[in-house]
Every structure is written in C-alpha cells, then in structure tokens.
mmCIF file of C-alpha atoms in Angstrom:
data_model
loop_
_atom_site.group_PDB
_atom_site.id
_atom_site.type_symbol
_atom_site.label_atom_id
_atom_site.label_comp_id
_atom_site.label_asym_id
_atom_site.label_seq_id
_atom_site.Cartn_x
_atom_site.Cartn_y
_atom_site.Cartn_z
ATOM 1 C CA MET Y 1 0.000 0.000 0.000
ATOM 2 C CA ARG Y 2 1.012 3.631 -0.299
ATOM 3 C CA TYR Y 3 2.134 6.020 2.425
ATOM 4 C CA ASN Y 4 2.086 9.680 1.393
ATOM 5 C CA TYR Y 5 4.274 12.428 2.867
ATOM 6 C CA ARG Y 6 4.785 16.116 2.250
ATOM 7 C CA LEU Y 7 8.139 17.207 0.830
ATOM 8 C CA ARG Y 8 9.958 20.498 1.477
ATOM 9 C CA PRO Y 9 12.334 20.832 -1.491
ATOM 10 C CA GLY Y 10 14.611 23.838 -1.817
ATOM 11 C CA ALA Y 11 15.124 25.886 -4.949
ATOM 12 C CA THR Y 12 17.934 23.632 -6.192
ATOM 13 C CA ALA Y 13 15.889 20.463 -5.636
ATOM 14 C CA VAL Y 14 12.833 21.969 -7.364
ATOM 15 C CA ALA Y 15 14.949 22.902 -10.375
ATOM 16 C CA ALA Y 16 16.372 19.365 -10.543
ATOM 17 C CA LEU Y 17 12.899 17.790 -10.262
ATOM 18 C CA ASN Y 18 11.481 20.030 -12.979
ATOM 19 C CA ALA Y 19 14.420 19.250 -15.258
ATOM 20 C CA GLU Y 20 13.916 15.516 -14.713
ATOM 21 C CA TRP Y 21 10.213 15.902 -15.396
ATOM 22 C CA GLY Y 22 11.040 17.660 -18.677
ATOM 23 C CA ARG Y 23 13.036 14.635 -19.840
ATOM 24 C CA CYS Y 24 10.347 12.169 -18.758
ATOM 25 C CA ARG Y 25 7.662 14.263 -20.439
ATOM 26 C CA PHE Y 26 9.696 14.241 -23.660
ATOM 27 C CA LEU Y 27 9.865 10.421 -23.569
ATOM 28 C CA TRP Y 28 6.124 10.130 -22.895
ATOM 29 C CA ASN Y 29 5.245 12.443 -25.783
ATOM 30 C CA GLU Y 30 7.619 10.582 -28.105
ATOM 31 C CA ALA Y 31 5.935 7.282 -27.198
ATOM 32 C CA VAL Y 32 2.514 8.821 -27.897
ATOM 33 C CA HIS Y 33 3.802 10.103 -31.251
ATOM 34 C CA GLN Y 34 5.123 6.669 -32.229
ATOM 35 C CA GLN Y 35 1.762 5.127 -31.400
ATOM 36 C CA ARG Y 36 -0.191 7.721 -33.382
ATOM 37 C CA ILE Y 37 1.867 7.351 -36.560
ATOM 38 C CA GLY Y 38 1.198 3.619 -36.515
ATOM 39 C CA ASN Y 39 4.502 2.174 -35.323
ATOM 40 C CA LYS Y 40 2.815 0.513 -32.317
ATOM 41 C CA PRO Y 41 5.969 0.356 -30.177
ATOM 42 C CA THR Y 42 6.227 -2.203 -27.380
ATOM 43 C CA LEU Y 43 7.976 -1.630 -24.071
ATOM 44 C CA CYS Y 44 11.041 -3.426 -25.440
ATOM 45 C CA THR Y 45 11.119 -1.157 -28.504
ATOM 46 C CA LEU Y 46 10.716 1.954 -26.366
ATOM 47 C CA SER Y 47 13.550 0.808 -24.083
ATOM 48 C CA LYS Y 48 15.859 0.432 -27.093
ATOM 49 C CA MET Y 49 14.871 3.899 -28.261
ATOM 50 C CA LEU Y 50 15.716 5.251 -24.810
ATOM 51 C CA THR Y 51 19.143 3.595 -24.924
ATOM 52 C CA ASP Y 52 19.882 5.109 -28.333
ATOM 53 C CA GLN Y 53 18.637 8.520 -27.220
ATOM 54 C CA ARG Y 54 20.844 8.521 -24.126
ATOM 55 C CA ALA Y 55 23.846 7.447 -26.210
ATOM 56 C CA ARG Y 56 23.648 10.455 -28.544
ATOM 57 C CA ASP Y 57 22.037 13.106 -26.320
ATOM 58 C CA ALA Y 58 23.917 14.571 -23.333
ATOM 59 C CA TRP Y 59 20.768 16.276 -22.059
ATOM 60 C CA MET Y 60 19.060 12.923 -21.692
ATOM 61 C CA ARG Y 61 22.134 11.368 -20.028
ATOM 62 C CA ASP Y 62 22.054 14.064 -17.349
ATOM 63 C CA GLY Y 63 18.819 12.575 -16.010
ATOM 64 C CA SER Y 64 18.078 9.388 -14.101
ATOM 65 C CA GLN Y 65 17.668 6.305 -16.253
ATOM 66 C CA VAL Y 66 15.443 4.778 -13.543
ATOM 67 C CA ALA Y 67 12.883 7.577 -13.741
ATOM 68 C CA GLN Y 68 12.977 7.553 -17.532
ATOM 69 C CA GLN Y 69 12.486 3.797 -17.741
ATOM 70 C CA GLN Y 70 9.606 3.961 -15.264
ATOM 71 C CA THR Y 71 7.958 6.626 -17.421
ATOM 72 C CA LEU Y 72 7.980 4.220 -20.373
ATOM 73 C CA ARG Y 73 6.587 1.455 -18.166
ATOM 74 C CA THR Y 74 3.780 3.733 -17.006
ATOM 75 C CA TYR Y 75 3.002 4.598 -20.623
ATOM 76 C CA SER Y 76 2.924 0.922 -21.587
ATOM 77 C CA GLN Y 77 0.499 0.147 -18.749
ATOM 78 C CA ALA Y 78 -1.718 3.094 -19.694
ATOM 79 C CA LEU Y 79 -1.812 1.896 -23.302
ATOM 80 C CA GLN Y 80 -2.765 -1.648 -22.270
ATOM 81 C CA HIS Y 81 -5.515 -0.351 -19.971
ATOM 82 C CA SER Y 82 -6.941 1.712 -22.828
ATOM 83 C CA PHE Y 83 -7.692 -1.537 -24.660
ATOM 84 C CA LYS Y 84 -8.883 -3.560 -21.657
ATOM 85 C CA VAL Y 85 -10.671 -1.098 -19.363
ATOM 86 C CA LYS Y 86 -13.992 0.249 -20.585
ATOM 87 C CA GLY Y 87 -14.076 4.023 -20.931
ATOM 88 C CA ARG Y 88 -10.284 4.423 -20.705
ATOM 89 C CA GLY Y 89 -8.895 6.456 -23.603
ATOM 90 C CA ARG Y 90 -5.519 6.280 -25.326
ATOM 91 C CA PRO Y 91 -2.563 8.089 -23.732
ATOM 92 C CA VAL Y 92 -2.326 11.715 -24.857
ATOM 93 C CA PHE Y 93 0.453 14.291 -25.039
ATOM 94 C CA LYS Y 94 1.521 15.928 -21.786
ATOM 95 C CA ARG Y 95 1.656 19.686 -22.261
ATOM 96 C CA ARG Y 96 4.283 21.718 -20.491
ATOM 97 C CA LYS Y 97 1.875 24.262 -19.013
ATOM 98 C CA THR Y 98 -0.885 21.911 -17.886
ATOM 99 C CA ALA Y 99 0.683 18.517 -17.045
ATOM 100 C CA LEU Y 100 1.682 18.120 -13.390
ATOM 101 C CA PRO Y 101 5.119 16.588 -12.685
ATOM 102 C CA SER Y 102 5.152 12.949 -11.552
ATOM 103 C CA LEU Y 103 8.344 10.865 -11.268
ATOM 104 C CA GLU Y 104 8.649 7.166 -10.405
ATOM 105 C CA TYR Y 105 11.728 5.648 -8.790
ATOM 106 C CA THR Y 106 12.480 2.030 -7.882
ATOM 107 C CA THR Y 107 14.944 0.923 -5.211
ATOM 108 C CA ARG Y 108 17.881 1.601 -7.548
ATOM 109 C CA GLY Y 109 16.915 5.238 -7.889
ATOM 110 C CA PHE Y 110 16.320 6.447 -4.327
ATOM 111 C CA LYS Y 111 17.100 5.926 -0.649
ATOM 112 C CA VAL Y 112 16.005 7.340 2.686
ATOM 113 C CA LYS Y 113 18.979 8.697 4.621
ATOM 114 C CA ASP Y 114 18.932 10.729 7.836
ATOM 115 C CA GLY Y 115 15.255 11.512 7.419
ATOM 116 C CA ARG Y 116 15.693 12.853 3.887
ATOM 117 C CA LEU Y 117 14.714 11.417 0.532
ATOM 118 C CA VAL Y 118 17.773 11.126 -1.696
ATOM 119 C CA LEU Y 119 16.973 10.620 -5.384
ATOM 120 C CA ALA Y 120 19.229 9.612 -8.247
ATOM 121 C CA GLY Y 121 21.633 12.400 -9.121
ATOM 122 C CA GLY Y 122 22.155 13.413 -5.496
ATOM 123 C CA VAL Y 123 18.893 15.357 -5.122
ATOM 124 C CA SER Y 124 18.230 15.461 -1.356
ATOM 125 C CA ILE Y 125 14.774 16.546 -0.157
ATOM 126 C CA PRO Y 126 13.516 16.933 3.449
ATOM 127 C CA VAL Y 127 10.437 14.835 4.237
ATOM 128 C CA VAL Y 128 7.687 15.696 6.728
ATOM 129 C CA TRP Y 129 7.396 12.316 8.473
ATOM 130 C CA SER Y 130 3.820 12.423 9.711
ATOM 131 C CA ARG Y 131 4.044 8.692 10.543
ATOM 132 C CA GLU Y 132 6.641 5.941 10.457
ATOM 133 C CA LEU Y 133 7.070 3.672 7.461
ATOM 134 C CA PRO Y 134 5.975 0.109 8.365
ATOM 135 C CA SER Y 135 8.700 -1.426 6.156
ATOM 136 C CA ASP Y 136 11.384 -0.519 3.656
ATOM 137 C CA PRO Y 137 9.771 1.061 0.576
ATOM 138 C CA SER Y 138 10.046 -0.739 -2.752
ATOM 139 C CA SER Y 139 9.354 2.347 -4.871
ATOM 140 C CA VAL Y 140 8.442 5.999 -4.552
ATOM 141 C CA ARG Y 141 6.450 8.453 -6.625
ATOM 142 C CA VAL Y 142 7.430 12.109 -6.365
ATOM 143 C CA TYR Y 143 4.723 14.423 -7.652
ATOM 144 C CA ARG Y 144 3.479 18.011 -7.475
ATOM 145 C CA ASP Y 145 -0.144 19.030 -7.007
ATOM 146 C CA SER Y 146 -1.973 21.939 -8.612
ATOM 147 C CA LEU Y 147 -0.957 24.290 -5.781
ATOM 148 C CA GLY Y 148 2.763 23.696 -6.291
ATOM 149 C CA ASP Y 149 3.280 21.461 -3.232
ATOM 150 C CA TRP Y 150 5.491 18.389 -3.587
ATOM 151 C CA TYR Y 151 4.684 14.963 -2.150
ATOM 152 C CA ALA Y 152 6.288 11.513 -1.950
ATOM 153 C CA SER Y 153 4.182 8.357 -2.169
ATOM 154 C CA PHE Y 154 6.059 5.272 -0.891
ATOM 155 C CA VAL Y 155 4.979 1.720 -1.742
ATOM 156 C CA VAL Y 156 5.423 -0.413 1.398
ATOM 157 C CA ARG Y 157 4.259 -3.706 2.868
ATOM 158 C CA ARG Y 158 2.135 -3.593 6.012
ATOM 159 C CA THR Y 159 0.864 -6.428 8.144
ATOM 160 C CA ALA Y 160 -2.900 -6.549 7.861
ATOM 161 C CA GLU Y 161 -4.539 -6.149 11.253
ATOM 162 C CA PRO Y 162 -7.760 -8.176 11.518
ATOM 163 C CA ALA Y 163 -10.873 -6.160 12.229
ATOM 164 C CA PRO Y 164 -12.520 -6.789 15.599
ATOM 165 C CA GLU Y 165 -15.281 -9.388 15.560
ATOM 166 C CA VAL Y 166 -18.568 -7.628 16.209
ATOM 167 C CA ASP Y 167 -22.269 -8.229 15.637
ATOM 168 C CA GLY Y 168 -25.195 -5.995 14.805
ATOM 169 C CA GLY Y 169 -25.825 -3.552 12.027
ATOM 170 C CA ILE Y 170 -26.323 0.123 11.401
ATOM 171 C CA GLY Y 171 -28.395 2.088 8.884
ATOM 172 C CA ILE Y 172 -27.083 5.365 7.466
ATOM 173 C CA ASP Y 173 -29.179 8.115 5.893
ATOM 174 C CA TRP Y 174 -27.430 11.062 4.249
ATOM 175 C CA GLY Y 175 -28.576 14.630 4.699
ATOM 176 C CA VAL Y 176 -27.516 18.257 4.518
ATOM 177 C CA THR Y 177 -28.253 19.530 8.028
ATOM 178 C CA THR Y 178 -26.664 16.402 9.515
ATOM 179 C CA THR Y 179 -24.270 14.742 7.087
ATOM 180 C CA ALA Y 180 -25.038 11.194 8.268
ATOM 181 C CA THR Y 181 -27.971 10.193 10.476
ATOM 182 C CA THR Y 182 -27.731 6.619 11.796
ATOM 183 C CA THR Y 183 -29.987 4.267 13.692
ATOM 184 C CA ASP Y 184 -27.775 4.852 16.734
ATOM 185 C CA PRO Y 185 -27.443 8.572 17.594
ATOM 186 C CA THR Y 186 -23.954 7.853 18.971
ATOM 187 C CA TYR Y 187 -22.599 7.415 15.447
ATOM 188 C CA ASP Y 188 -24.238 10.449 13.833
ATOM 189 C CA LEU Y 189 -21.929 12.644 11.745
ATOM 190 C CA PRO Y 190 -22.826 16.331 12.197
ATOM 191 C CA HIS Y 191 -22.280 18.856 9.442
ATOM 192 C CA PRO Y 192 -18.659 20.078 9.925
ATOM 193 C CA GLN Y 193 -19.135 23.388 8.039
ATOM 194 C CA TYR Y 194 -15.427 23.760 7.265
ATOM 195 C CA ARG Y 195 -15.990 25.932 4.213
ATOM 196 C CA LYS Y 196 -18.442 28.110 6.112
ATOM 197 C CA ARG Y 197 -15.836 28.732 8.813
ATOM 198 C CA CYS Y 198 -13.381 30.116 6.272
ATOM 199 C CA SER Y 199 -16.055 31.886 4.189
ATOM 200 C CA ALA Y 200 -14.940 35.372 5.252
ATOM 201 C CA GLU Y 201 -11.315 34.732 4.303
ATOM 202 C CA LEU Y 202 -12.439 33.028 1.104
ATOM 203 C CA ALA Y 203 -14.632 36.008 0.188
ATOM 204 C CA ARG Y 204 -11.684 38.404 0.685
ATOM 205 C CA SER Y 205 -9.416 36.374 -1.575
ATOM 206 C CA GLN Y 206 -12.115 36.101 -4.242
ATOM 207 C CA ARG Y 207 -12.721 39.856 -4.163
ATOM 208 C CA LYS Y 208 -8.979 40.339 -4.552
ATOM 209 C CA MET Y 209 -9.081 38.034 -7.591
ATOM 210 C CA ALA Y 210 -11.922 40.081 -9.084
ATOM 211 C CA ARG Y 211 -10.035 43.377 -8.616
ATOM 212 C CA ARG Y 212 -6.831 42.056 -10.167
ATOM 213 C CA ARG Y 213 -8.418 40.244 -13.079
ATOM 214 C CA GLY Y 214 -7.297 41.765 -16.369
ATOM 215 C CA PRO Y 215 -9.083 41.978 -19.717
ATOM 216 C CA ARG Y 216 -9.854 38.777 -21.566
ATOM 217 C CA GLY Y 217 -6.978 37.574 -23.712
ATOM 218 C CA ARG Y 218 -4.278 39.270 -21.623
ATOM 219 C CA THR Y 219 -1.789 37.270 -19.573
ATOM 220 C CA PRO Y 220 -2.859 37.228 -15.887
ATOM 221 C CA SER Y 221 -0.738 39.397 -13.630
ATOM 222 C CA LYS Y 222 1.357 37.992 -10.802
ATOM 223 C CA GLY Y 223 -0.958 39.612 -8.284
ATOM 224 C CA TYR Y 224 -3.945 37.818 -9.786
ATOM 225 C CA GLN Y 225 -2.071 34.510 -9.762
ATOM 226 C CA ARG Y 226 -1.173 34.980 -6.084
ATOM 227 C CA ALA Y 227 -4.801 35.710 -5.204
ATOM 228 C CA ARG Y 228 -5.980 32.668 -7.170
ATOM 229 C CA HIS Y 229 -3.397 30.508 -5.423
ATOM 230 C CA GLN Y 230 -4.587 31.702 -2.011
ATOM 231 C CA THR Y 231 -8.212 30.927 -2.941
ATOM 232 C CA ALA Y 232 -7.276 27.439 -4.077
ATOM 233 C CA LYS Y 233 -5.398 26.817 -0.815
ATOM 234 C CA LEU Y 234 -8.509 27.640 1.208
ATOM 235 C CA HIS Y 235 -10.621 25.254 -0.854
ATOM 236 C CA LYS Y 236 -8.033 22.505 -0.474
ATOM 237 C CA LYS Y 237 -7.772 23.046 3.273
ATOM 238 C CA ALA Y 238 -11.528 22.564 3.691
ATOM 239 C CA ALA Y 239 -11.466 19.471 1.463
ATOM 240 C CA ARG Y 240 -8.687 17.906 3.543
ATOM 241 C CA GLN Y 241 -10.553 18.617 6.759
ATOM 242 C CA ASN Y 242 -13.661 16.942 5.346
ATOM 243 C CA THR Y 243 -11.624 13.907 4.290
ATOM 244 C CA HIS Y 244 -10.000 13.570 7.703
ATOM 245 C CA THR Y 245 -13.323 13.829 9.522
ATOM 246 C CA ALA Y 246 -14.859 11.228 7.192
ATOM 247 C CA GLN Y 247 -11.977 8.808 7.765
ATOM 248 C CA VAL Y 248 -12.234 9.060 11.537
ATOM 249 C CA TRP Y 249 -16.014 8.610 11.469
ATOM 250 C CA ALA Y 250 -15.887 5.700 9.008
ATOM 251 C CA LYS Y 251 -13.338 3.853 11.149
ATOM 252 C CA THR Y 252 -15.579 4.194 14.200
ATOM 253 C CA VAL Y 253 -18.611 2.871 12.318
ATOM 254 C CA VAL Y 254 -16.752 -0.055 10.735
ATOM 255 C CA ASP Y 255 -15.071 -1.119 13.978
ATOM 256 C CA HIS Y 256 -18.410 -1.536 15.797
ATOM 257 C CA HIS Y 257 -20.762 -3.018 13.172
ATOM 258 C CA GLN Y 258 -20.777 -6.108 10.982
ATOM 259 C CA LEU Y 259 -23.635 -5.001 8.693
ATOM 260 C CA ILE Y 260 -23.516 -1.487 7.276
ATOM 261 C CA ALA Y 261 -26.615 -0.419 5.335
ATOM 262 C CA VAL Y 262 -25.859 2.751 3.364
ATOM 263 C CA GLU Y 263 -28.315 4.906 1.458
ATOM 264 C CA ASP Y 264 -27.236 4.883 -2.185
ATOM 265 C CA PHE Y 265 -27.585 8.648 -2.353
ATOM 266 C CA LYS Y 266 -26.140 10.576 -5.313
ATOM 267 C CA PRO Y 267 -25.762 14.261 -4.332
ATOM 268 C CA LYS Y 268 -25.103 15.507 -7.883
ATOM 269 C CA PHE Y 269 -28.652 16.829 -8.325
ATOM 270 C CA LEU Y 270 -28.158 19.159 -5.347
ATOM 271 C CA THR Y 271 -25.675 21.247 -7.354
ATOM 272 C CA LYS Y 272 -28.609 22.874 -9.165
ATOM 273 C CA SER Y 273 -30.641 23.590 -6.032
ATOM 274 C CA THR Y 274 -30.553 26.252 -3.328
ATOM 275 C CA MET Y 275 -28.706 23.782 -1.094
ATOM 276 C CA ALA Y 276 -25.719 23.505 -3.454
ATOM 277 C CA ARG Y 277 -23.229 25.325 -1.225
ATOM 278 C CA LYS Y 278 -24.202 23.509 1.954
ATOM 279 C CA ALA Y 279 -24.269 20.141 0.164
ATOM 280 C CA ALA Y 280 -20.780 20.747 -1.224
ATOM 281 C CA ASP Y 281 -19.576 21.659 2.265
ATOM 282 C CA ALA Y 282 -21.011 18.394 3.639
ATOM 283 C CA ALA Y 283 -18.931 16.292 1.190
ATOM 284 C CA ILE Y 284 -21.479 13.457 1.154
ATOM 285 C CA GLY Y 285 -19.915 11.737 -1.842
ATOM 286 C CA THR Y 286 -16.446 11.651 -0.268
ATOM 287 C CA THR Y 287 -17.777 10.383 3.054
ATOM 288 C CA LYS Y 288 -19.802 7.649 1.361
ATOM 289 C CA ARG Y 289 -16.830 6.485 -0.719
ATOM 290 C CA ILE Y 290 -14.505 6.344 2.289
ATOM 291 C CA LEU Y 291 -17.063 4.393 4.341
ATOM 292 C CA ILE Y 292 -17.579 1.790 1.603
ATOM 293 C CA GLU Y 293 -13.846 1.346 0.981
ATOM 294 C CA ARG Y 294 -13.041 0.949 4.672
ATOM 295 C CA GLY Y 295 -15.917 -1.496 5.143
ATOM 296 C CA LYS Y 296 -14.653 -3.625 2.246
ATOM 297 C CA ARG Y 297 -11.104 -3.715 3.642
ATOM 298 C CA ALA Y 298 -12.393 -4.781 7.061
ATOM 299 C CA GLY Y 299 -14.513 -7.573 5.580
ATOM 300 C CA ARG Y 300 -17.842 -6.060 6.642
ATOM 301 C CA LYS Y 301 -21.071 -6.537 4.720
ATOM 302 C CA VAL Y 302 -21.905 -3.230 3.073
ATOM 303 C CA VAL Y 303 -25.347 -2.945 1.435
ATOM 304 C CA LEU Y 304 -26.324 -0.010 -0.780
ATOM 305 C CA VAL Y 305 -30.049 0.724 -0.457
ATOM 306 C CA PRO Y 306 -31.841 2.964 -3.005
ATOM 307 C CA PRO Y 307 -33.273 6.080 -1.340
ATOM 308 C CA ALA Y 308 -36.710 5.754 -2.976
ATOM 309 C CA TYR Y 309 -39.565 5.626 -0.414
ATOM 310 C CA THR Y 310 -37.242 5.292 2.606
ATOM 311 C CA THR Y 311 -38.615 8.544 4.030
ATOM 312 C CA MET Y 312 -42.238 7.427 3.550
ATOM 313 C CA THR Y 313 -41.798 3.896 4.960
ATOM 314 C CA CYS Y 314 -42.178 3.117 8.657
ATOM 315 C CA ALA Y 315 -39.126 1.462 10.183
ATOM 316 C CA GLU Y 316 -41.264 -0.445 12.713
ATOM 317 C CA CYS Y 317 -44.130 -1.982 10.714
ATOM 318 C CA GLY Y 318 -42.987 -1.391 7.122
ATOM 319 C CA SER Y 319 -46.141 0.407 5.986
ATOM 320 C CA ARG Y 320 -45.765 3.233 3.500
ATOM 321 C CA ALA Y 321 -47.349 6.653 3.880
ATOM 322 C CA LYS Y 322 -49.844 7.638 1.198
ATOM 323 C CA THR Y 323 -48.547 11.189 0.840
ATOM 324 C CA LYS Y 324 -45.001 12.392 0.356
ATOM 325 C CA LEU Y 325 -43.425 14.211 3.283
ATOM 326 C CA GLY Y 326 -42.335 17.760 2.572
ATOM 327 C CA LEU Y 327 -38.839 18.926 3.434
ATOM 328 C CA ALA Y 328 -40.260 21.129 6.198
ATOM 329 C CA GLU Y 329 -41.703 18.081 8.008
ATOM 330 C CA ARG Y 330 -38.893 16.762 10.171
ATOM 331 C CA THR Y 331 -40.978 14.264 12.181
ATOM 332 C CA PHE Y 332 -42.321 10.981 10.815
ATOM 333 C CA ARG Y 333 -45.631 9.682 12.167
ATOM 334 C CA CYS Y 334 -46.910 6.288 11.073
ATOM 335 C CA ALA Y 335 -50.686 6.166 10.618
ATOM 336 C CA ALA Y 336 -50.719 2.353 10.885
ATOM 337 C CA CYS Y 337 -48.830 1.653 14.112
ATOM 338 C CA GLY Y 338 -48.394 5.134 15.612
ATOM 339 C CA HIS Y 339 -44.587 5.043 15.483
ATOM 340 C CA THR Y 340 -43.072 8.522 15.788
ATOM 341 C CA ASP Y 341 -39.459 9.394 15.131
ATOM 342 C CA GLY Y 342 -37.278 11.911 13.386
ATOM 343 C CA ARG Y 343 -37.549 11.951 9.625
ATOM 344 C CA ASP Y 344 -33.925 10.990 8.962
ATOM 345 C CA ARG Y 345 -33.750 8.578 11.912
ATOM 346 C CA ASN Y 346 -36.755 6.673 10.614
ATOM 347 C CA ALA Y 347 -35.231 6.554 7.136
ATOM 348 C CA ALA Y 348 -32.027 5.096 8.603
ATOM 349 C CA GLY Y 349 -34.092 2.433 10.374
ATOM 350 C CA THR Y 350 -35.908 1.610 7.119
ATOM 351 C CA ILE Y 351 -32.578 1.272 5.304
ATOM 352 C CA LEU Y 352 -31.280 -1.117 7.966
ATOM 353 C CA ALA Y 353 -34.503 -3.163 7.907
ATOM 354 C CA MET Y 354 -34.256 -3.563 4.147
ATOM 355 C CA ALA Y 355 -30.690 -4.827 4.443
ATOM 356 C CA GLU Y 356 -31.530 -7.261 7.256
ATOM 357 C CA HIS Y 357 -34.870 -8.856 6.347
ATOM 358 C CA GLY Y 358 -36.502 -6.809 3.661
ATOM 359 C CA HIS Y 359 -35.463 -8.519 0.433
ATOM 360 C CA ALA Y 360 -33.393 -11.670 0.307
ATOM 361 C CA GLY Y 361 -34.499 -12.903 -3.099
ATOM 362 C CA ALA Y 362 -32.195 -13.844 -5.944
ATOM 363 C CA ASP Y 363 -32.609 -10.495 -7.664
ATOM 364 C CA ASP Y 364 -31.764 -8.008 -4.930
ATOM 365 C CA VAL Y 365 -29.010 -7.792 -2.316
ATOM 366 C CA ARG Y 366 -27.011 -10.680 -3.711
ATOM 367 C CA HIS Y 367 -25.992 -8.691 -6.787
ATOM 368 C CA PRO Y 368 -22.401 -7.386 -6.383
ATOM 369 C CA THR Y 369 -21.723 -3.815 -7.390
ATOM 370 C CA PRO Y 370 -18.408 -3.105 -9.182
ATOM 371 C CA SER Y 371 -16.102 -0.733 -7.352
ATOM 372 C CA PRO Y 372 -15.525 2.761 -8.840
ATOM 373 C CA ARG Y 373 -12.063 1.736 -10.073
ATOM 374 C CA GLY Y 374 -13.252 -1.509 -11.619
ATOM 375 C CA ARG Y 375 -11.179 -3.746 -9.327
ATOM 376 C CA GLY Y 376 -13.658 -6.415 -8.413
ATOM 377 C CA PRO Y 377 -16.859 -6.553 -6.410
ATOM 378 C CA GLY Y 378 -17.614 -3.969 -3.781
ATOM 379 C CA ALA Y 379 -20.809 -3.333 -1.881
ATOM 380 C CA VAL Y 380 -24.109 -5.025 -2.712
ATOM 381 C CA ARG Y 381 -27.372 -3.324 -3.611
ATOM 382 C CA ALA Y 382 -30.900 -3.819 -2.394
ATOM 383 C CA ARG Y 383 -34.218 -3.089 -4.119
ATOM 384 C CA ASN Y 384 -36.801 -0.487 -3.226
ATOM 385 C CA PRO Y 385 -38.971 -1.308 -0.199
ATOM 386 C CA LEU Y 386 -42.283 -3.055 -0.725
ATOM 387 C CA PRO Y 387 -45.496 -1.055 -0.196
ATOM 388 C CA SER Y 388 -46.216 -2.915 3.055
ATOM 389 C CA GLY Y 389 -44.593 -5.529 5.245
ATOM 390 C CA MET Y 390 -40.802 -5.472 5.394
ATOM 391 C CA GLY Y 391 -40.506 -9.257 5.553
ATOM 392 C CA LYS Y 392 -43.184 -10.071 2.962
ATOM 393 C CA ARG Y 393 -42.367 -11.158 -0.586
#
C-alpha cells in the first residue's frame, strides 16, 4: 500500500525535479507520437529507443535512467488499460503548461537517509514524516499538485490487522443539516461546516481576484495569480478537513458493526438547487466512498439501499405513507402503528430493515456492485422497499 508524505524541497531540488520531469515528459510524448503514426511500439522497442537517445544526447544522459524507464513502463500500462478497461482512452500528449510533474523511482533510484529522501543524481529533499514507514519502501512516486506542493508516495508492505469481531448492524441516511444520520445517535456525523468557517477569508481572496483580473486575452498578472493561489489553498484546506473527519467517522462505524446499510444517495442533483453550497460543504460523496472502501477492507457486509420511499416507509411496521413528506416536516408519524421518530432517523431504520430482512431474493441484495475503479466486487445493492410488510415477498 502507499504512504504519502509532504516534501519540502529547496530551490535547487525543485529545479532538478522540474528538469527531470522535462526529460520524462519528452519520452512520454515521443511514445505517444510513435503510437499515433502507426509504429505501435512495445515496451522493449521503447527501451531500445531510450538507450539510443541517451547514447547520442547529453541532455538525456544528465537525467536518471530509472525515472525515464519507469515513465515508459507507465506509458505501456496506460496503453494496455486503454484496450482492456472500458471508458479508458488512449494516452495523450503531456503539455508543459498543464501537465503536473510525476516521477517514479524504484529501489535503484532512491534511498532514505537521515530523514531525507535522496533521489538519483544526489537530489536530497527533506520529508515531513507524519508517521513511520511500516517497512522498507520498494518504490516511490514524487509528484506536485496543482498548488505547487510536492509529495512523496512510498509503496510499502504492512501487516494486515484483523478487524474486531462484532455483531449488529447500522443504517445510514445522508442529509444536509446532519451529514449522516444513523440508527444509533452515537454514530451520527454532524455537518462540519469547514468551508463556512473560512467563508470570510475566502470572500476576501475572491474579491482580490476580481479586482486584479485583467481583460480577456491578456496574460494574468502575478498579483492575480497569487490571489488565485490563495483561494485554491482555502478550498483545499476545507477538502482535507472533510476527508479527515470522514476517515475518523468511518473507522468508528466499521469497527463496531458487521452489517452497514448505506443509502445509495447521489448528491449531484443538489448542485442545481438552493442547497448547493451547503451540500458541497457536507462532502457526502467523499464520506460515502470512504465508508464503503473501509468497510470492504475490514470484511464487513456493506449494502447499498436505493433512497426511494425510505422517508415514507415506517421502520417499525414497514407500511408506506400515502402522501409524500415535505422537506419542512422533520418528524415521521406512522398512521398504521403510531410510530413517531425523526424523519432521517426513521429513514435510517428503514434502510437497515431492508438490508436485514426486507429482500433476500435472488434479484436483490445478492448482486455485487463493481467498485468505482473496476477492481472487483464492492458493496451489494438492495431493491426499493415493498409497499407494506418489510418481511413479505
């Protein structure tokens, strides 16, 4: 698995990394060119071309052969995936102004010495060791994000710790006021409102961007670029805080439940509503993805339940209300059995009931759902609830 760390390269190290990225980008673009003109080069052919290029070009010899060879390997894998993975396109040219640097090194091209990452060519970079490496890394990827920050991603081996054996299940209903409402109030995830907390600072930086924006077609000034960079840093800070909160909450839920029934909620439609800003701040999609991935790694049973009729169905008797509840009605009252509960809490109970006894036929929860990356089965899906009687077929 990968362990990621922040790097603090100096000016000399940044110049060396950018120069190495220029050579690797040249090799990638040359491989794309050879493919487009119909030569169909294999990894062996590309390696021979690299050897010939290094023999006659001093600029190419100044770089690391390990990083250059890994670039060709990455291209070869991307080309193979374009034929095998549905929806994956052919590799394209990497433009100098838009492509972000990314360098791969195997054990022959790097080492960790005195708390610093030493790359081929003597490039030494300080590392912010936020946690210890569980084993010696077999490879490292050095890359830069859109904000200009550098990171190192080490590939290491870690002993898998078995998840605690637990019983019971939990139903999760997504919302905007409360990000996740569960059947047990102890595990509710309140709305963190990280973007709202920095809204004043974000508004100042955006106003600064508006003042410094030049006419269309003119190169942006350095002042505008600094203001845009500051705005992007605020957005990224809030996104990281949301991710951290989701990881902590998901670990707590997974460690204490064997069955996790999750509402298969897709928040994309909220982007065109009046709740767009608050929904984006809640980061429902990120939280849902992290919960499903952690549940799969721990060996828990994760069931995705469609949100249709979960708000109108009673969690106690399974009867469905005849009229749709408005968003202003926050309390659910069952006309059949008299059960009264919060709107979202009742929906979470309905989701859990569907996963436990609602539908166990051959055409419902037994269907595996492919993971977002296409790497095998993930969570399973359930059907919509029946009009009455949770356990009836």
